[in-house]
Amino acid sequence: MNSDIHVLFVSACTADETVLTTLLVRESEGEGIHLSAASSAQAFFDAVYSEERYQVIVIDDRQPWSDWQSVAATCAKSRPNALLVLLTSAERADQHEAALSAGAAAVYPRNSAGLIALARLVIKLAAQERSFSLRLDGRAGEGDSDTAPDQDREKLVYAVSHDLQDPLQLARRYAAILNEDFENELGESGSKVLGHLQFNLNRTQEMLDELLDYSRLQGAKPDRQPVDFNELLDEVIGLYKLSLEEIGGSITRQHSLPTLVVDRRQFQRVLQNLIGNAIKFRSERPLHITVRAQRVRNEWRIGVKDNGIGIAEEDAKRIFGMFERAGGAEEYPGTGMGLAICKRIIHNHGGRIWVRSSLGSGSVFIFSVPQAGDTAEVLAG
Ligand code: ADP
């Protein structure tokens, strides 16, 4: 596994580039750290759209060819996993705030102290990357004899999402203490920065909780019982009653829905997620959702149709993956885990889920659940 760190330095200042390279080589003996500089628009676009895996992108706030906000926005979009760092000449709080809102994880002054701190950050990341890759390689080795790589990955996802809960909760608690006990000392811009911090910590918590749920569902045997989908749908509609009234949306069901032998709690989650998404991704048109069921050979198919914003063809498969969202979804709240969780629940019941949609003309999410003719037969199976 490649554990090298690749840094993209977006700056026209060759002196800073030389200083940073020297610091990186001096402090780490240059081991496993690669610095590429982009001093022009052409070099920047060539680099961000290249195959190179940049883990860190450092942006100088003085770009002769663009403003740093546009550079940061391009990086956040095309390199969402890279750590963005802003080098700034101004020690101004509003600059820090703007940088954090633009997706930067850190801001350093463009002087020798700032460059030293930046070099240390990169060296620390390189060390972490090395130890993480060693652990991963170790785990893969352990699993070679009796477990498939997929299972190792699952175990890792579970371990990471579980182990990160404690430090994250601690960070949230400290942020809450700052908010409650030091509110007057923070001032206006300090409070805003704390607001961004709390927002991002809460979002991370949400993502971690969903990752843990997703991981717990791996191979979990459903607790099957006969479930009347008419009742289940009524319960879910009840949960969204206020939102539907507020936006003037409606839900109709075509014919009666079947009784299926499934895990009730899990299928409530599936319906809740599909209907919640239909509400969230509604268009300008008054929202109308239709739920219908159809028996096809030995399975039931249930479809949730909406007249919302729709999904582009190239996104239709991807959105069922972990943390995957369609283009334009950044404007809506969410983590991109809901459909991955639905897919896993449905797979655990032996079924499939897919979508038929096109941009601007609504979507139909369809899931199938294999069922023999008789409830007792399914329960016995
Ligand atoms: P989230 O809703 O948290 O983004 P999901 O996994 O539930 O995550 O959905 C993944 C993505 O699929 C959404 O971000 C959105 O882009 C797209 N999507 C899901 N449902 C719909 C829908 N009914 N209409 C349009 N797009 C949808």
Tab-separated table of C-alpha atoms and ligand atoms in Angstrom:
chain	number	residue	atom	x	y	z
A	1	MET	CA	0.000	0.000	0.000
A	2	ASN	CA	1.324	3.461	-0.928
A	3	SER	CA	1.581	5.597	2.214
A	4	ASP	CA	3.337	8.613	0.679
A	5	ILE	CA	1.962	12.103	1.200
A	6	HIS	CA	1.491	14.309	-1.864
A	7	VAL	CA	1.224	18.035	-1.262
A	8	LEU	CA	0.100	20.540	-3.866
A	9	PHE	CA	1.441	24.030	-3.180
A	10	VAL	CA	-0.652	26.594	-5.064
A	11	SER	CA	1.513	29.675	-4.978
A	12	ALA	CA	3.453	31.921	-7.312
A	13	CYS	CA	6.062	32.513	-4.616
A	14	THR	CA	9.098	30.347	-5.409
A	15	ALA	CA	10.838	31.533	-2.232
A	16	ASP	CA	8.080	30.048	-0.034
A	17	GLU	CA	8.181	26.862	-2.070
A	18	THR	CA	11.933	26.568	-1.507
A	19	VAL	CA	11.558	27.224	2.236
A	20	LEU	CA	8.776	24.648	2.564
A	21	THR	CA	10.723	22.024	0.585
A	22	THR	CA	13.809	22.635	2.731
A	23	LEU	CA	11.779	22.351	5.947
A	24	LEU	CA	10.111	19.136	4.819
A	25	VAL	CA	13.427	17.595	3.813
A	26	ARG	CA	15.172	18.776	6.993
A	27	GLU	CA	12.511	17.616	9.446
A	28	SER	CA	11.538	14.347	7.809
A	29	GLU	CA	14.585	13.593	5.685
A	30	GLY	CA	12.147	13.939	2.803
A	31	GLU	CA	10.830	10.444	3.411
A	32	GLY	CA	7.521	9.742	1.705
A	33	ILE	CA	6.605	13.417	1.161
A	34	HIS	CA	6.231	14.873	-2.330
A	35	LEU	CA	5.673	18.565	-2.939
A	36	SER	CA	4.421	19.835	-6.300
A	37	ALA	CA	4.060	23.545	-6.910
A	38	ALA	CA	1.442	25.174	-9.134
A	39	SER	CA	2.396	28.762	-9.810
A	40	SER	CA	0.023	29.489	-12.701
A	41	ALA	CA	-3.621	28.839	-13.568
A	42	GLN	CA	-2.563	26.247	-16.141
A	43	ALA	CA	-0.352	24.382	-13.672
A	44	PHE	CA	-3.114	24.491	-11.019
A	45	PHE	CA	-5.831	23.058	-13.280
A	46	ASP	CA	-3.420	20.448	-14.695
A	47	ALA	CA	-2.655	19.338	-11.140
A	48	VAL	CA	-6.183	19.260	-9.667
A	49	TYR	CA	-7.570	17.383	-12.638
A	50	SER	CA	-4.620	14.983	-12.816
A	51	GLU	CA	-4.548	11.415	-11.517
A	52	GLU	CA	-2.206	12.400	-8.672
A	53	ARG	CA	-3.581	11.727	-5.203
A	54	TYR	CA	-3.031	14.977	-3.267
A	55	GLN	CA	-3.780	14.594	0.429
A	56	VAL	CA	-2.884	18.218	1.253
A	57	ILE	CA	-3.448	21.342	-0.851
A	58	VAL	CA	-1.862	24.557	0.371
A	59	ILE	CA	-3.318	27.746	-1.120
A	60	ASP	CA	-1.523	31.052	-0.975
A	61	ASP	CA	-4.057	33.864	-0.503
A	62	ARG	CA	-2.244	35.969	-3.134
A	63	GLN	CA	-2.854	34.354	-6.500
A	64	PRO	CA	-1.880	36.528	-9.478
A	65	TRP	CA	-4.466	34.774	-11.673
A	66	SER	CA	-7.482	34.323	-9.395
A	67	ASP	CA	-8.793	34.970	-5.888
A	68	TRP	CA	-8.039	32.323	-3.265
A	69	GLN	CA	-11.771	31.699	-2.627
A	70	SER	CA	-12.265	30.453	-6.207
A	71	VAL	CA	-9.126	28.303	-5.957
A	72	ALA	CA	-10.421	26.830	-2.665
A	73	ALA	CA	-13.876	26.204	-4.178
A	74	THR	CA	-12.327	24.322	-7.143
A	75	CYS	CA	-10.218	22.224	-4.758
A	76	ALA	CA	-13.169	21.478	-2.438
A	77	LYS	CA	-15.197	20.315	-5.425
A	78	SER	CA	-12.640	18.315	-7.362
A	79	ARG	CA	-10.580	17.079	-4.391
A	80	PRO	CA	-13.132	16.649	-1.589
A	81	ASN	CA	-10.846	14.355	0.401
A	82	ALA	CA	-7.799	16.632	0.409
A	83	LEU	CA	-6.943	18.704	3.461
A	84	LEU	CA	-7.084	22.380	2.452
A	85	VAL	CA	-4.711	24.809	4.126
A	86	LEU	CA	-4.673	28.565	3.527
A	87	LEU	CA	-1.483	30.595	3.807
A	88	THR	CA	-2.368	34.158	4.564
A	89	SER	CA	-0.570	37.436	5.015
A	90	ALA	CA	-3.293	38.896	7.221
A	91	GLU	CA	-3.674	37.791	10.815
A	92	ARG	CA	-7.321	38.767	10.633
A	93	ALA	CA	-10.107	36.798	12.274
A	94	ASP	CA	-12.500	37.408	9.361
A	95	GLN	CA	-9.945	35.851	6.986
A	96	HIS	CA	-9.837	32.759	9.220
A	97	GLU	CA	-13.578	32.605	9.256
A	98	ALA	CA	-13.837	32.979	5.475
A	99	ALA	CA	-11.202	30.273	5.037
A	100	LEU	CA	-13.070	27.842	7.305
A	101	SER	CA	-16.332	28.510	5.479
A	102	ALA	CA	-14.543	27.872	2.163
A	103	GLY	CA	-13.629	24.386	3.421
A	104	ALA	CA	-10.074	25.044	4.667
A	105	ALA	CA	-9.087	22.898	7.636
A	106	ALA	CA	-6.315	25.229	8.797
A	107	VAL	CA	-4.970	28.744	8.241
A	108	TYR	CA	-1.296	29.629	8.709
A	109	PRO	CA	0.436	32.985	8.434
A	110	ARG	CA	2.755	33.294	5.453
A	111	ASN	CA	5.929	33.780	7.472
A	112	SER	CA	8.630	31.473	8.769
A	113	ALA	CA	6.593	30.446	11.853
A	114	GLY	CA	3.623	29.616	9.631
A	115	LEU	CA	5.725	27.619	7.166
A	116	ILE	CA	7.362	25.677	10.020
A	117	ALA	CA	3.915	24.870	11.496
A	118	LEU	CA	2.691	23.794	8.050
A	119	ALA	CA	5.740	21.555	7.505
A	120	ARG	CA	5.131	19.934	10.925
A	121	LEU	CA	1.482	19.288	10.031
A	122	VAL	CA	2.499	17.575	6.773
A	123	ILE	CA	5.156	15.487	8.548
A	124	LYS	CA	2.626	14.435	11.201
A	125	LEU	CA	0.145	13.449	8.501
A	126	ALA	CA	2.833	11.440	6.714
A	127	ALA	CA	3.594	9.570	9.968
A	128	GLN	CA	-0.114	8.887	10.541
A	129	GLU	CA	-0.552	7.726	6.968
A	130	ARG	CA	2.382	5.340	7.366
A	131	SER	CA	1.079	3.851	10.599
A	132	PHE	CA	-2.466	3.569	9.189
A	133	SER	CA	-1.204	1.818	6.087
A	134	LEU	CA	0.888	-0.561	8.207
A	135	ARG	CA	-2.190	-1.384	10.286
A	136	LEU	CA	-4.230	-1.926	7.146
A	137	ASP	CA	-1.573	-4.141	5.622
A	138	GLY	CA	-1.401	-6.051	8.908
A	139	ARG	CA	-5.152	-6.555	9.008
A	140	ALA	CA	-5.226	-7.717	5.395
A	141	GLY	CA	-2.491	-10.210	6.221
A	142	GLU	CA	-4.376	-11.494	9.258
A	143	GLY	CA	-7.419	-12.066	7.162
A	144	ASP	CA	-5.742	-13.828	4.277
A	145	SER	CA	-6.212	-17.277	5.684
A	146	ASP	CA	-9.868	-17.379	6.587
A	147	THR	CA	-11.627	-14.110	5.766
A	148	ALA	CA	-12.319	-12.290	2.536
A	149	PRO	CA	-10.929	-8.736	2.041
A	150	ASP	CA	-14.501	-7.402	2.124
A	151	GLN	CA	-14.971	-8.755	5.619
A	152	ASP	CA	-11.708	-7.166	6.722
A	153	ARG	CA	-12.871	-3.872	5.334
A	154	GLU	CA	-16.166	-4.239	7.177
A	155	LYS	CA	-14.351	-4.923	10.434
A	156	LEU	CA	-12.195	-1.879	9.864
A	157	VAL	CA	-15.224	0.349	9.140
A	158	TYR	CA	-16.837	-0.899	12.342
A	159	ALA	CA	-13.687	-0.443	14.427
A	160	VAL	CA	-12.973	3.045	13.096
A	161	SER	CA	-16.564	4.313	13.434
A	162	HIS	CA	-16.836	2.814	16.903
A	163	ASP	CA	-13.457	4.026	18.197
A	164	LEU	CA	-13.953	7.569	16.924
A	165	GLN	CA	-17.157	8.036	18.953
A	166	ASP	CA	-15.410	8.857	22.246
A	167	PRO	CA	-12.940	11.518	21.007
A	168	LEU	CA	-15.662	13.088	18.888
A	169	GLN	CA	-18.091	13.280	21.790
A	170	LEU	CA	-15.350	14.838	23.899
A	171	ALA	CA	-14.713	17.467	21.216
A	172	ARG	CA	-18.446	18.224	21.044
A	173	ARG	CA	-18.611	18.554	24.814
A	174	TYR	CA	-15.663	21.000	24.876
A	175	ALA	CA	-17.247	23.027	22.072
A	176	ALA	CA	-20.532	23.127	24.049
A	177	ILE	CA	-18.639	24.315	27.162
A	178	LEU	CA	-16.985	27.071	25.115
A	179	ASN	CA	-20.394	28.069	23.813
A	180	GLU	CA	-22.094	28.120	27.187
A	181	ASP	CA	-19.394	29.352	29.566
A	182	PHE	CA	-17.206	31.584	27.411
A	183	GLU	CA	-19.787	33.152	25.150
A	184	ASN	CA	-19.042	36.724	26.253
A	185	GLU	CA	-15.277	36.344	25.877
A	186	LEU	CA	-15.384	34.950	22.347
A	187	GLY	CA	-16.663	38.073	20.646
A	188	GLU	CA	-18.643	38.119	17.424
A	189	SER	CA	-16.120	36.462	15.100
A	190	GLY	CA	-15.024	33.927	17.757
A	191	SER	CA	-18.668	32.886	18.173
A	192	LYS	CA	-19.015	32.506	14.416
A	193	VAL	CA	-15.919	30.288	14.199
A	194	LEU	CA	-17.281	28.227	17.106
A	195	GLY	CA	-20.592	27.983	15.226
A	196	HIS	CA	-18.773	26.513	12.187
A	197	LEU	CA	-16.899	24.141	14.454
A	198	GLN	CA	-20.058	22.898	16.166
A	199	PHE	CA	-21.852	22.518	12.831
A	200	ASN	CA	-19.013	20.375	11.459
A	201	LEU	CA	-18.684	18.313	14.643
A	202	ASN	CA	-22.425	17.575	14.582
A	203	ARG	CA	-22.228	16.606	10.944
A	204	THR	CA	-19.287	14.308	11.647
A	205	GLN	CA	-21.272	12.728	14.497
A	206	GLU	CA	-24.208	12.138	12.154
A	207	MET	CA	-21.935	10.534	9.531
A	208	LEU	CA	-20.247	8.344	12.118
A	209	ASP	CA	-23.572	7.177	13.607
A	210	GLU	CA	-24.814	6.213	10.162
A	211	LEU	CA	-21.551	4.480	9.313
A	212	LEU	CA	-21.847	2.467	12.524
A	213	ASP	CA	-25.477	1.545	11.742
A	214	TYR	CA	-24.439	0.548	8.237
A	215	SER	CA	-21.623	-1.549	9.550
A	216	ARG	CA	-23.854	-3.270	12.156
A	217	LEU	CA	-26.242	-4.285	9.389
A	218	GLN	CA	-23.507	-6.277	7.633
A	219	GLY	CA	-24.662	-9.890	7.564
A	220	ALA	CA	-27.225	-9.178	10.328
A	221	LYS	CA	-30.057	-11.705	10.293
A	222	PRO	CA	-33.376	-9.836	9.974
A	223	ASP	CA	-35.867	-10.293	12.798
A	224	ARG	CA	-38.683	-11.410	10.484
A	225	GLN	CA	-42.373	-11.151	11.258
A	226	PRO	CA	-45.467	-10.523	9.114
A	227	VAL	CA	-45.666	-6.780	8.480
A	228	ASP	CA	-48.679	-5.070	6.953
A	229	PHE	CA	-47.137	-2.458	4.653
A	230	ASN	CA	-50.365	-0.397	4.744
A	231	GLU	CA	-49.853	0.115	8.468
A	232	LEU	CA	-46.147	0.694	8.067
A	233	LEU	CA	-46.749	3.348	5.423
A	234	ASP	CA	-49.388	5.024	7.649
A	235	GLU	CA	-46.817	5.231	10.447
A	236	VAL	CA	-44.233	6.818	8.161
A	237	ILE	CA	-46.781	9.265	6.716
A	238	GLY	CA	-47.630	10.176	10.330
A	239	LEU	CA	-43.976	11.085	10.930
A	240	TYR	CA	-43.954	13.456	7.945
A	241	LYS	CA	-47.505	14.803	8.430
A	242	LEU	CA	-46.409	18.279	9.517
A	243	SER	CA	-43.781	18.671	6.780
A	244	LEU	CA	-46.278	17.514	4.153
A	245	GLU	CA	-48.902	19.969	5.402
A	246	GLU	CA	-46.369	22.761	5.448
A	247	ILE	CA	-45.270	22.252	1.829
A	248	GLY	CA	-48.704	21.207	0.571
A	249	GLY	CA	-47.466	17.746	-0.479
A	250	SER	CA	-49.560	14.610	-0.750
A	251	ILE	CA	-49.018	10.844	-0.705
A	252	THR	CA	-51.326	8.382	-2.397
A	253	ARG	CA	-51.188	4.629	-2.423
A	254	GLN	CA	-52.284	2.687	-5.451
A	255	HIS	CA	-54.271	-0.344	-4.313
A	256	SER	CA	-53.629	-1.999	-1.037
A	257	LEU	CA	-50.060	-2.889	-0.054
A	258	PRO	CA	-49.110	-6.491	0.835
A	259	THR	CA	-48.195	-8.081	4.143
A	260	LEU	CA	-44.568	-9.193	3.910
A	261	VAL	CA	-42.436	-11.214	6.282
A	262	VAL	CA	-39.620	-8.790	7.027
A	263	ASP	CA	-37.841	-6.964	9.837
A	264	ARG	CA	-40.404	-4.317	10.754
A	265	ARG	CA	-38.021	-1.741	12.217
A	266	GLN	CA	-35.666	-2.020	9.263
A	267	PHE	CA	-38.390	-1.604	6.639
A	268	GLN	CA	-39.796	1.352	8.516
A	269	ARG	CA	-36.370	2.879	8.053
A	270	VAL	CA	-36.411	2.074	4.322
A	271	LEU	CA	-39.820	3.714	3.767
A	272	GLN	CA	-38.878	6.632	6.005
A	273	ASN	CA	-35.719	7.231	4.034
A	274	LEU	CA	-37.374	6.973	0.610
A	275	ILE	CA	-40.277	9.242	1.549
A	276	GLY	CA	-37.978	11.629	3.429
A	277	ASN	CA	-35.813	11.906	0.296
A	278	ALA	CA	-38.860	12.498	-1.930
A	279	ILE	CA	-39.783	15.412	0.371
A	280	LYS	CA	-36.228	16.721	0.602
A	281	PHE	CA	-35.469	16.565	-3.122
A	282	ARG	CA	-38.789	18.053	-4.234
A	283	SER	CA	-38.976	20.470	-7.148
A	284	GLU	CA	-40.895	23.719	-7.604
A	285	ARG	CA	-43.996	21.690	-8.498
A	286	PRO	CA	-46.398	20.736	-5.681
A	287	LEU	CA	-45.021	17.471	-4.317
A	288	HIS	CA	-46.899	14.323	-5.100
A	289	ILE	CA	-45.702	10.909	-3.929
A	290	THR	CA	-47.260	7.632	-5.030
A	291	VAL	CA	-46.580	4.289	-3.362
A	292	ARG	CA	-47.527	1.135	-5.193
A	293	ALA	CA	-46.852	-2.580	-4.970
A	294	GLN	CA	-46.766	-5.276	-7.593
A	295	ARG	CA	-46.223	-8.999	-7.393
A	296	VAL	CA	-43.702	-10.231	-9.991
A	297	ARG	CA	-43.190	-14.018	-9.969
A	298	ASN	CA	-41.874	-14.947	-6.500
A	299	GLU	CA	-41.241	-11.417	-5.238
A	300	TRP	CA	-43.086	-8.271	-4.298
A	301	ARG	CA	-41.928	-4.960	-5.693
A	302	ILE	CA	-42.737	-1.710	-3.930
A	303	GLY	CA	-42.213	1.590	-5.717
A	304	VAL	CA	-42.029	5.088	-4.250
A	305	LYS	CA	-42.543	7.620	-7.013
A	306	ASP	CA	-42.104	11.381	-6.742
A	307	ASN	CA	-42.273	14.381	-9.045
A	308	GLY	CA	-39.112	15.974	-7.618
A	309	ILE	CA	-35.805	17.171	-9.051
A	310	GLY	CA	-34.845	13.742	-10.454
A	311	ILE	CA	-31.406	12.173	-10.802
A	312	ALA	CA	-28.989	12.287	-13.742
A	313	GLU	CA	-28.365	8.948	-15.438
A	314	GLU	CA	-24.681	8.889	-14.474
A	315	ASP	CA	-25.578	9.210	-10.762
A	316	ALA	CA	-28.354	6.602	-10.653
A	317	LYS	CA	-26.155	3.654	-9.596
A	318	ARG	CA	-23.592	5.576	-7.562
A	319	ILE	CA	-26.086	7.031	-5.061
A	320	PHE	CA	-26.559	3.620	-3.402
A	321	GLY	CA	-22.887	3.651	-2.295
A	322	MET	CA	-21.579	4.885	1.066
A	323	PHE	CA	-21.599	8.706	1.393
A	324	GLU	CA	-22.498	9.068	-2.285
A	325	ARG	CA	-24.723	11.945	-3.335
A	326	ALA	CA	-25.853	13.084	-6.779
A	327	GLY	CA	-24.530	16.296	-8.328
A	328	GLY	CA	-26.192	19.351	-6.772
A	329	ALA	CA	-27.107	17.541	-3.517
A	330	GLU	CA	-24.672	19.713	-1.504
A	331	GLU	CA	-27.436	22.312	-1.232
A	332	TYR	CA	-29.588	19.854	0.733
A	333	PRO	CA	-28.898	18.489	4.209
A	334	GLY	CA	-27.814	14.854	4.488
A	335	THR	CA	-24.849	12.522	4.638
A	336	GLY	CA	-25.324	10.277	1.598
A	337	MET	CA	-25.671	7.147	3.780
A	338	GLY	CA	-29.479	6.694	3.692
A	339	LEU	CA	-29.699	4.742	0.437
A	340	ALA	CA	-26.609	2.664	1.290
A	341	ILE	CA	-28.395	1.614	4.500
A	342	CYS	CA	-31.630	0.859	2.550
A	343	LYS	CA	-29.651	-1.224	0.067
A	344	ARG	CA	-28.030	-3.256	2.845
A	345	ILE	CA	-31.361	-3.872	4.620
A	346	ILE	CA	-32.972	-5.001	1.382
A	347	HIS	CA	-29.997	-7.206	0.451
A	348	ASN	CA	-30.190	-8.839	3.891
A	349	HIS	CA	-33.755	-9.809	2.966
A	350	GLY	CA	-32.606	-11.226	-0.372
A	351	GLY	CA	-33.991	-8.314	-2.413
A	352	ARG	CA	-32.700	-5.481	-4.607
A	353	ILE	CA	-33.223	-1.733	-4.859
A	354	TRP	CA	-32.873	0.470	-7.925
A	355	VAL	CA	-34.075	3.804	-9.288
A	356	ARG	CA	-35.660	4.960	-12.518
A	357	SER	CA	-35.221	8.647	-12.989
A	358	SER	CA	-34.009	11.490	-15.118
A	359	LEU	CA	-33.083	15.035	-14.210
A	360	GLY	CA	-36.095	17.301	-13.793
A	361	SER	CA	-38.756	14.636	-14.144
A	362	GLY	CA	-38.989	12.897	-10.783
A	363	SER	CA	-37.807	9.486	-9.616
A	364	VAL	CA	-39.198	6.059	-8.818
A	365	PHE	CA	-37.285	4.060	-6.220
A	366	ILE	CA	-38.241	0.392	-6.449
A	367	PHE	CA	-37.291	-2.350	-4.039
A	368	SER	CA	-38.027	-6.041	-4.247
A	369	VAL	CA	-38.596	-8.552	-1.452
A	370	PRO	CA	-38.689	-12.244	-2.367
A	371	GLN	CA	-41.714	-13.934	-0.724
A	372	ALA	CA	-43.166	-17.361	-1.180
A	373	GLY	CA	-46.957	-17.403	-1.484
A	374	ASP	CA	-47.590	-18.193	2.118
A	375	THR	CA	-46.434	-16.296	5.213
A	376	ALA	CA	-45.820	-19.475	7.192
A	377	GLU	CA	-43.631	-20.770	4.363
A	378	VAL	CA	-41.461	-17.629	4.450
A	379	LEU	CA	-41.155	-17.687	8.233
A	380	ALA	CA	-40.086	-21.308	8.081
A	381	GLY	CA	-37.559	-20.494	5.338
B	1	ADP	P1	-28.817	11.923	1.617
B	1	ADP	O1	-30.304	12.079	1.458
B	1	ADP	O2	-28.368	12.015	3.031
B	1	ADP	O3	-28.033	12.770	0.699
B	1	ADP	P2	-29.182	9.235	0.511
B	1	ADP	O4	-28.217	8.095	0.529
B	1	ADP	O5	-30.519	9.003	1.106
B	1	ADP	O6	-28.414	10.421	1.214
B	1	ADP	O7	-29.347	9.700	-0.994
B	1	ADP	C1	-28.181	9.799	-1.807
B	1	ADP	C2	-28.396	10.818	-2.905
B	1	ADP	O8	-29.352	10.334	-3.839
B	1	ADP	C3	-28.964	12.143	-2.432
B	1	ADP	O9	-27.950	12.985	-1.926
B	1	ADP	C4	-29.568	12.684	-3.719
B	1	ADP	O10	-28.546	13.221	-4.526
B	1	ADP	C5	-30.077	11.418	-4.397
B	1	ADP	N1	-31.518	11.186	-4.128
B	1	ADP	C6	-32.042	10.309	-3.254
B	1	ADP	N2	-33.385	10.316	-3.298
B	1	ADP	C7	-33.731	11.229	-4.238
B	1	ADP	C8	-34.987	11.690	-4.775
B	1	ADP	N3	-36.161	11.207	-4.349
B	1	ADP	N4	-34.928	12.623	-5.738
B	1	ADP	C9	-33.759	13.115	-6.203
B	1	ADP	N5	-32.539	12.713	-5.736
B	1	ADP	C10	-32.517	11.780	-4.769
